[in-house]
Short mmCIF file of C-alpha atoms in Angstrom, two decimals:
data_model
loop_
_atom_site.label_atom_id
_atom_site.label_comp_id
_atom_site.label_asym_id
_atom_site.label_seq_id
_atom_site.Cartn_x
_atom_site.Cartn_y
_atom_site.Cartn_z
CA UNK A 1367 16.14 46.79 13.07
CA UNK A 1368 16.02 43.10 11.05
CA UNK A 1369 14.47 40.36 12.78
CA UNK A 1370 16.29 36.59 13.38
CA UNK A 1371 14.19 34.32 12.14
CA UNK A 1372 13.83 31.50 14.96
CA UNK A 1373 13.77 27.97 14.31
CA UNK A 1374 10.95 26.23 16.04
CA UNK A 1375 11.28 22.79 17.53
CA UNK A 1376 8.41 21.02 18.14
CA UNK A 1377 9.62 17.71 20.49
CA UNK A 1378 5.99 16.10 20.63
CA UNK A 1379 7.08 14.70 17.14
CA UNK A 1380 9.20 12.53 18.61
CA UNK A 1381 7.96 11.59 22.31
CA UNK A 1382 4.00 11.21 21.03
CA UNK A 1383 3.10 8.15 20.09
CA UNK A 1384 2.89 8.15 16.47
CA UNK A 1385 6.85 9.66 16.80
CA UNK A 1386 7.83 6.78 18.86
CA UNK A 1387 6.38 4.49 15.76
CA UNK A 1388 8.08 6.47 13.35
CA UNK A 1389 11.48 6.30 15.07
CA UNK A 1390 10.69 2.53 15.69
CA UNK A 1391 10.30 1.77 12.07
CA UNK A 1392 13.59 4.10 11.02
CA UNK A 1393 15.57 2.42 13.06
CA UNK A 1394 14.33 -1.09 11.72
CA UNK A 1395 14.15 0.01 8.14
CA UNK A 1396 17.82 0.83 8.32
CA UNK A 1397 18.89 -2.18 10.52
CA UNK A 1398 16.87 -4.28 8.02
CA UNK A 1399 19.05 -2.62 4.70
CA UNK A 1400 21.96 -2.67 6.05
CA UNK A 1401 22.03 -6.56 7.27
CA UNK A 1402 20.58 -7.72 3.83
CA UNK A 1403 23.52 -4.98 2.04
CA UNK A 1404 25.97 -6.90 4.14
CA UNK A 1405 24.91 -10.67 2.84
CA UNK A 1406 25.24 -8.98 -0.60
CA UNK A 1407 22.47 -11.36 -1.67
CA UNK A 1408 19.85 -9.25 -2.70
CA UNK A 1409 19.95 -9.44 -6.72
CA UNK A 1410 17.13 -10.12 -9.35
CA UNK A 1411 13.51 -8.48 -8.96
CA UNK A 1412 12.70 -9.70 -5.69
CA UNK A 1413 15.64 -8.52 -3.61
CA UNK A 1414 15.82 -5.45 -5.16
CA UNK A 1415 12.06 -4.58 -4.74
CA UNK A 1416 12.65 -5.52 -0.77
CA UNK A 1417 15.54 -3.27 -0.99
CA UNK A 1418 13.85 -0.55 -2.03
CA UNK A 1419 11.17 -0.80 0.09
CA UNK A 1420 13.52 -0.55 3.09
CA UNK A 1421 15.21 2.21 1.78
CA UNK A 1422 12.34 4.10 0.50
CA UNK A 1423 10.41 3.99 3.91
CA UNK A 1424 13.36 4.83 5.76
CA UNK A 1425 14.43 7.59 3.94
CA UNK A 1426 10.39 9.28 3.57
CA UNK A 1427 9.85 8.00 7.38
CA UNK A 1428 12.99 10.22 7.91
CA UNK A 1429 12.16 13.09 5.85
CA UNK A 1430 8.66 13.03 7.63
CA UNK A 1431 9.95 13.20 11.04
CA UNK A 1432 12.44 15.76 10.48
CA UNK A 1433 9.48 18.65 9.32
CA UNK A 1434 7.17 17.92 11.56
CA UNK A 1435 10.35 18.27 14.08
CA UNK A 1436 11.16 21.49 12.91
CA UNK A 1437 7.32 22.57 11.70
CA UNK A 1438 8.48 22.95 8.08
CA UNK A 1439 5.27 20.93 7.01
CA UNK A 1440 2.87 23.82 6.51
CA UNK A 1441 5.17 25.14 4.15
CA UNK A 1442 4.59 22.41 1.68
CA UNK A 1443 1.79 22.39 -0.86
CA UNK A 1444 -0.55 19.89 0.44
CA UNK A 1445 -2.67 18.27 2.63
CA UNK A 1446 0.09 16.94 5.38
CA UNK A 1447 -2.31 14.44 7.13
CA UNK A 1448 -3.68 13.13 4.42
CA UNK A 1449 0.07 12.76 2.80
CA UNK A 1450 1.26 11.07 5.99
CA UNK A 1451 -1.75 8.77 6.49
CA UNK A 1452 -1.01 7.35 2.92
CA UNK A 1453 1.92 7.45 3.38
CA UNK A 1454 2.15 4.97 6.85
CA UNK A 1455 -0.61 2.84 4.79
CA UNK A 1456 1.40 2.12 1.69
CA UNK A 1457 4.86 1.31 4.16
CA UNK A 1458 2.81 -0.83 5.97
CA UNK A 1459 1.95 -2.77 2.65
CA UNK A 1460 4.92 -2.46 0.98
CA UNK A 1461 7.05 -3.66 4.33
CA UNK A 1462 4.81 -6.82 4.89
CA UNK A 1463 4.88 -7.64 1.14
CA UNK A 1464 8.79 -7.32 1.72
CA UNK A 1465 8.79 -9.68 4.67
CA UNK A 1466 7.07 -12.28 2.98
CA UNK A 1467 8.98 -11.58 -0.49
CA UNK A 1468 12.70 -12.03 1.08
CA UNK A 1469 12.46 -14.87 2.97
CA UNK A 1470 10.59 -16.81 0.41
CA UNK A 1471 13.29 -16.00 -2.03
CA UNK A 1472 16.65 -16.10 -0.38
CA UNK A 1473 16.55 -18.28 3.19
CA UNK A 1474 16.94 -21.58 2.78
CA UNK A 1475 16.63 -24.61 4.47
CA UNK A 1476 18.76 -25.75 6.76
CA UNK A 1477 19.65 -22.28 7.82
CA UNK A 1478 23.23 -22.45 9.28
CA UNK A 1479 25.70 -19.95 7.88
CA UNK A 1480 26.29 -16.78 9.31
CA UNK A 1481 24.70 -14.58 6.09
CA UNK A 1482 21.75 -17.22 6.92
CA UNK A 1483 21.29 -16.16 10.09
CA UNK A 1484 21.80 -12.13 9.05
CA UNK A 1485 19.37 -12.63 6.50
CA UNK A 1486 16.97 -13.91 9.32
CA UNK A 1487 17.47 -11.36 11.70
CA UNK A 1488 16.90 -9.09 9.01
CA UNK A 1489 13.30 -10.92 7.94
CA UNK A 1490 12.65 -10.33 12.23
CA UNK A 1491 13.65 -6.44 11.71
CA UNK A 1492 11.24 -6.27 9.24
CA UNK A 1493 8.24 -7.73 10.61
CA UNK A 1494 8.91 -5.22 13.52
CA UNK A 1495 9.15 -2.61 10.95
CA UNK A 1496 5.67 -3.96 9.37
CA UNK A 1497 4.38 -3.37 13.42
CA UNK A 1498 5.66 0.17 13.54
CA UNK A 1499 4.00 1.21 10.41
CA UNK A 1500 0.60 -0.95 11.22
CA UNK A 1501 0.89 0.87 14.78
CA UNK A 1502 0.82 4.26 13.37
CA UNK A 1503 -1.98 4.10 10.78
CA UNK A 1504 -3.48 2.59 14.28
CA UNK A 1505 -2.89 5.74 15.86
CA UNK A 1506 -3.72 8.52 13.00
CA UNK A 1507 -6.66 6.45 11.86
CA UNK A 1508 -9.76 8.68 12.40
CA UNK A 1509 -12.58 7.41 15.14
CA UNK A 1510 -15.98 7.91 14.18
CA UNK A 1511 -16.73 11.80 14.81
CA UNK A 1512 -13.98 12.79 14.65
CA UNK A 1513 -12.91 16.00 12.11
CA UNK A 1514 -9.88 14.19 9.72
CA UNK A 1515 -8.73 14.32 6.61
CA UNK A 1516 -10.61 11.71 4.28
CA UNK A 1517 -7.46 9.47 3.24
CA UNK A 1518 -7.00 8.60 7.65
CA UNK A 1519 -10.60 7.21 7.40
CA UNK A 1520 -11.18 3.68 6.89
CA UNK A 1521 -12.85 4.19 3.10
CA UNK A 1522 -9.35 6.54 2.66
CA UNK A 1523 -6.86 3.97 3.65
CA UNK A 1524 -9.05 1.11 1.98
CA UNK A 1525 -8.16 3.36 -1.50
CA UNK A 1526 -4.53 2.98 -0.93
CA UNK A 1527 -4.86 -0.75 0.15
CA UNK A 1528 -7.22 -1.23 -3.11
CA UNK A 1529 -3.76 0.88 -5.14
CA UNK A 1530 -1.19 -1.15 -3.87
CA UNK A 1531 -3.25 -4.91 -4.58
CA UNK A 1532 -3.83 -3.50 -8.12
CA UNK A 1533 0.05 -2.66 -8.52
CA UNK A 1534 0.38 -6.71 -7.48
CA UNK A 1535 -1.85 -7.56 -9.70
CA UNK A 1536 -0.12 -5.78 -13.07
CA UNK A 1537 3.45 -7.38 -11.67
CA UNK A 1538 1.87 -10.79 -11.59
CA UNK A 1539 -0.26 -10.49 -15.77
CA UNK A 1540 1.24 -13.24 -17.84
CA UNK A 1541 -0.11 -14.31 -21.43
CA UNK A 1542 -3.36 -12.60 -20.81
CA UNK A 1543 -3.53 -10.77 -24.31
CA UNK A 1544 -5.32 -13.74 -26.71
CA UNK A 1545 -8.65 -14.29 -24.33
CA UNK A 1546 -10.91 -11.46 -24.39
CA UNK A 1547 -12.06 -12.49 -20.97
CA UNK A 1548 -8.73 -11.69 -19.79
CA UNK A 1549 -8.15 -9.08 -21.67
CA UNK A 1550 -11.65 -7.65 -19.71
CA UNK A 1551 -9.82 -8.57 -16.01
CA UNK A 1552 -6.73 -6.28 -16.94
CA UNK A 1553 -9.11 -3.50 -18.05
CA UNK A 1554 -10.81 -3.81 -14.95
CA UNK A 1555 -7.88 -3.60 -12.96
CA UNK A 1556 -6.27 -0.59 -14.76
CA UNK A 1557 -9.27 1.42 -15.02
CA UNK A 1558 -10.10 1.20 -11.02
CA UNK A 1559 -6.54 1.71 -10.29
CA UNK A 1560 -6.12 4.94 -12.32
CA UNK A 1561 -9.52 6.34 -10.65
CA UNK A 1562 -8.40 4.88 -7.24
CA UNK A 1563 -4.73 6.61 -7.41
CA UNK A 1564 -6.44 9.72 -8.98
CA UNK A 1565 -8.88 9.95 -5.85
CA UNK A 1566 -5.73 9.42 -3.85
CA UNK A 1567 -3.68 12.77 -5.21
CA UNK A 1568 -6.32 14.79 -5.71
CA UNK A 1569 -7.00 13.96 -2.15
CA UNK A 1570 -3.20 14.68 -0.66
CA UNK A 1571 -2.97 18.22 -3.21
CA UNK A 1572 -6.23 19.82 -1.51
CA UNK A 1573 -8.03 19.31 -5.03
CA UNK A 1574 -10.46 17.00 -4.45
CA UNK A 1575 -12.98 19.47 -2.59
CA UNK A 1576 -13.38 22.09 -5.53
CA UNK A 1577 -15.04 19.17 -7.77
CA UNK A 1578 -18.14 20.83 -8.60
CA UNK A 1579 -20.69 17.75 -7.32
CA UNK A 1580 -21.29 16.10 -4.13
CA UNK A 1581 -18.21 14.31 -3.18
CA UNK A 1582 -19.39 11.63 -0.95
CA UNK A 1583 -22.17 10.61 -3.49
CA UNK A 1584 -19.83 10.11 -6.02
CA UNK A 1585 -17.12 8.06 -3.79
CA UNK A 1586 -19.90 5.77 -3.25
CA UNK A 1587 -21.40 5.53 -7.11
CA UNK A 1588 -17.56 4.57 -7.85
CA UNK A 1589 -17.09 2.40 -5.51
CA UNK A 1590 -20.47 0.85 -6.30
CA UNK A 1591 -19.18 0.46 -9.87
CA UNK A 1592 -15.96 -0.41 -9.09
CA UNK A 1593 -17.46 -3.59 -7.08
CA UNK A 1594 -19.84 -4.84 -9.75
CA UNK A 1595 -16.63 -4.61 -11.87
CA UNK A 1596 -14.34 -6.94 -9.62
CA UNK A 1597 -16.91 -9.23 -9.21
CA UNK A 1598 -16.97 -9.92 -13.26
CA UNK A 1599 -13.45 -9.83 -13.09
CA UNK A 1600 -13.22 -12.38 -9.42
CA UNK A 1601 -15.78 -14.49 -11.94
CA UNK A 1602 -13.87 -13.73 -15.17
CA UNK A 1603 -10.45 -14.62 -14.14
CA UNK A 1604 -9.89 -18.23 -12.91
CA UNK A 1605 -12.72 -19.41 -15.53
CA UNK A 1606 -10.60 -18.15 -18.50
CA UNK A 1607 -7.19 -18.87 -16.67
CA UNK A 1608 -7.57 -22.24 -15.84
CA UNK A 1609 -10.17 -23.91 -18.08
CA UNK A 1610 -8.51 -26.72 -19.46
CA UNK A 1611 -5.66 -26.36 -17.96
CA UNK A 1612 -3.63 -28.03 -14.92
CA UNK A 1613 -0.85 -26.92 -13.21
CA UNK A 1614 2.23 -28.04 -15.08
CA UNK A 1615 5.16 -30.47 -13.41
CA UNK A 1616 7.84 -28.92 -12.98
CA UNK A 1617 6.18 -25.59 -12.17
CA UNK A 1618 9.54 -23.08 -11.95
CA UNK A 1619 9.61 -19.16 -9.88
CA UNK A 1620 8.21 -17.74 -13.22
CA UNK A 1621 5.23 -20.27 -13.74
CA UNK A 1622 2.17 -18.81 -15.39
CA UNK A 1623 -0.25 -21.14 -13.52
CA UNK A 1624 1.42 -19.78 -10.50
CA UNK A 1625 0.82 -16.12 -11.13
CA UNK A 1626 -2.38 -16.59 -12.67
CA UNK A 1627 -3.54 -17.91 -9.21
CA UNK A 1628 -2.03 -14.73 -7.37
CA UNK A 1629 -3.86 -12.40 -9.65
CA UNK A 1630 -7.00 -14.72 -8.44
CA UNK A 1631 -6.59 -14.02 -4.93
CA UNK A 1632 -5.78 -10.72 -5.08
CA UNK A 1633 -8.51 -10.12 -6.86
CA UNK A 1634 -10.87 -11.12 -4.43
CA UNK A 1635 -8.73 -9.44 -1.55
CA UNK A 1636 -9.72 -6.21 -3.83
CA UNK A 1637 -12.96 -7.15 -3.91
CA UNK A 1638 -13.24 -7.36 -0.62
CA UNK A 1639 -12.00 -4.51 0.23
CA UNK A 1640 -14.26 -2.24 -2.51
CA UNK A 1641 -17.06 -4.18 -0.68
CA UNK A 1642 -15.88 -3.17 2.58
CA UNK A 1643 -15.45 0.78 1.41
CA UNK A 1644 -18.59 0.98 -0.08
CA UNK A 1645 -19.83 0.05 3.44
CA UNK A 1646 -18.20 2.41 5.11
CA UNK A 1647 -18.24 5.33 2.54
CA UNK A 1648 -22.44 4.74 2.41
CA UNK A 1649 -22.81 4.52 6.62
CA UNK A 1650 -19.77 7.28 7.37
CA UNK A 1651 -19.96 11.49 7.41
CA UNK A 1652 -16.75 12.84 7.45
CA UNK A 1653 -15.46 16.18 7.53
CA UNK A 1654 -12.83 17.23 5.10
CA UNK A 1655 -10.52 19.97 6.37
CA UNK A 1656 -9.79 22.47 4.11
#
C-alpha cells in the first residue's frame, strides 16, 4: 500500500519569539512599501535603494517564515542558522540605512500635505521594522557557551556588519583614481570585503569546516591583517582627500567633499568593528555544527 506523505506544521515558528519579530517586521516592511508606492515619490538612487530594501526583506523575511512553518528548511543545501542569522543582520543594516536614506531625501520641511505625512508614517514603519530585525539578531545571537553556528556569534555578525560598511564605502568612491594613496584605501577596502563576503558563504554552504588548517587561527591572523590594513587606510584617506582642499560653496547631493567624508567615517566604523572581532575571535571558543 503507498504512503501519504504528511505535511508537518511546526507553529513555534510563529508564536516563539524570534517568529513574533519576524511577523513584526513583515508586516512593517510591507506597510512601509506600500505607503511610499502610494506617494509615488520614490525615484532616483535613493528611493529606489529604500524600495528595495523594503521589498527585499519582506519578501526573504516571508520566504523564511514560511519553511521553517512547514519544516522545508532541512531540505535546502546549507547551513539554515547561519543563513538566517546573516540574514536578520544584513535587514537590520540595510532597514536602518533605509530609514535614515528616505527621510533625508524626500521629507521636507514644513511637512503638511497628506503624501508628507504618508511618507512620515512610512519613515515610523520603518524604524519599527529596523527594531524587529535588531530584536531578532537579539534573540538568535549566541551567549557565551553556547553550541551555534559561527555567523550568530558576535565575530560572525561583526563579518556581515564589516560587508555591508564596505558596500557603503564603494557607493560613496569619487575621483579616487589619480592619488596612489587613494588608490591604496580602495584596495584595502575591496580586498577585505572579498575575504570578508568569502568567509561569509563559505560559512552559510557548510564549506568553511573542510579547510584543511585551523580555522579559528586563521579568522584571527585575518582579522589581525585586516586591522593593520584599515588603520593605513583610516590614516590614508582624509590626508590624501582633503589636503589642500576645503569644502566647496555651494556643496550639491553629489559633492565629492561630501562623500569623501562618508568614506572617512565609515572607515573608522570598519575599523572599529575589525578591532572589536579580533577581540572577540582571540578571547571566544565556539563550536561549529556540522
Amino acid at each position: 500500500a503507498g504512503t501519504m506523505a504528511v505535511a508537518t506544521v511546526n507553529l513555534r515558528a510563529l508564536t516563539s519569539w524570534v517568529g513574533i519579530a519576524r511577523l513584526f517586521a513583515i508586516v512593517l516592511s510591507c506597510l512601509t512599501f506600500s505607503l511610499v508606492a502610494s506617494t509615488g515619490n520614490f525615484g532616483g538612487a535613493s528611493g529606489t535603494w529604500c524600495m528595495f530594501t523594503w521589498c527585499f526583506c519582506f519578501a526573504v523575511t516571508l520566504l523564511v517564515l514560511l519553511l521553517e512553518l512547514l519544516e522545508l528548511y532541512p531540505m535546502l543545501p546549507l547551513s539554515w542558522d547561519d543563513f538566517t542569522s546573516a540574514f536578520s543582520m544584513l535587514a537590520a543594516l540595510m532597514v536602518f540605512t533605509s530609514s535614515v536614506v528616505f527621510p533625508a531625501s524626500f521629507i521636507s520641511s514644513p511637512c503638511s500635505s497628506s503624501q508628507c505625512a504618508r511618507q512620515a508614517v512610512a519613515t515610523t514603519a520603518s524604524c519599527l521594522c529596523f527594531l524587529a530585525y535588531a530584536a531578532e539578531v537579539g534573540l538568535t545571537r549566541a551567549k557565551p557557551g553556547d553550541i551555534s553556528s559561527f555567523l550568530s556569534t558576535v565575530p560572525g555578525l561583526l563579518k556581515v556588519f564589516e560587508a555591508y560598511v564596505a558596500c557603503l564605502i564603494f557607493s560613496l568612491l569619487d575621483q579616487y583614481s589619480k592619488e596612489p594613496g587613494l588608490m591604496w584605501c580602495v584596495a584595502v577596502y575591496s580586498i577585505c570585503f572579498i575575504i570578508t563576503l568569502l568567509i561569509i558563504i563559505l560559512t552559510i554552504s557548510r564549506c568553511l569546516t573542510s579547510i584543511p588548517c585551523p580555522l579559528e587561527k586563521m579568522l584571527v591572523g585575518y582579522n589581525f591583517l585586516a586591522l593593520l590594513m584599515y588603520i593605513t587606510a583610516t590614516v590614508i584617506w582624509p590626508l590624501y582627500s582633503f589636503r589642500g582642499r576645503s569644502r566647496p560653496d555651494p556643496c550639491g547631493r553629489n559633492c565629492s567633499w561630501d562623500k569623501h567624508l562618508g568614506v572617512t567615517f565609515l572607515t573608522i566604523f570598519n575599523l572599529i568593528a575589525y578591532l572589536v572581532d579580533l577581540v572577540y575571535s582571540s578571547r571566544m571558543v565556539f563550536i561549529r555544527t556540522p
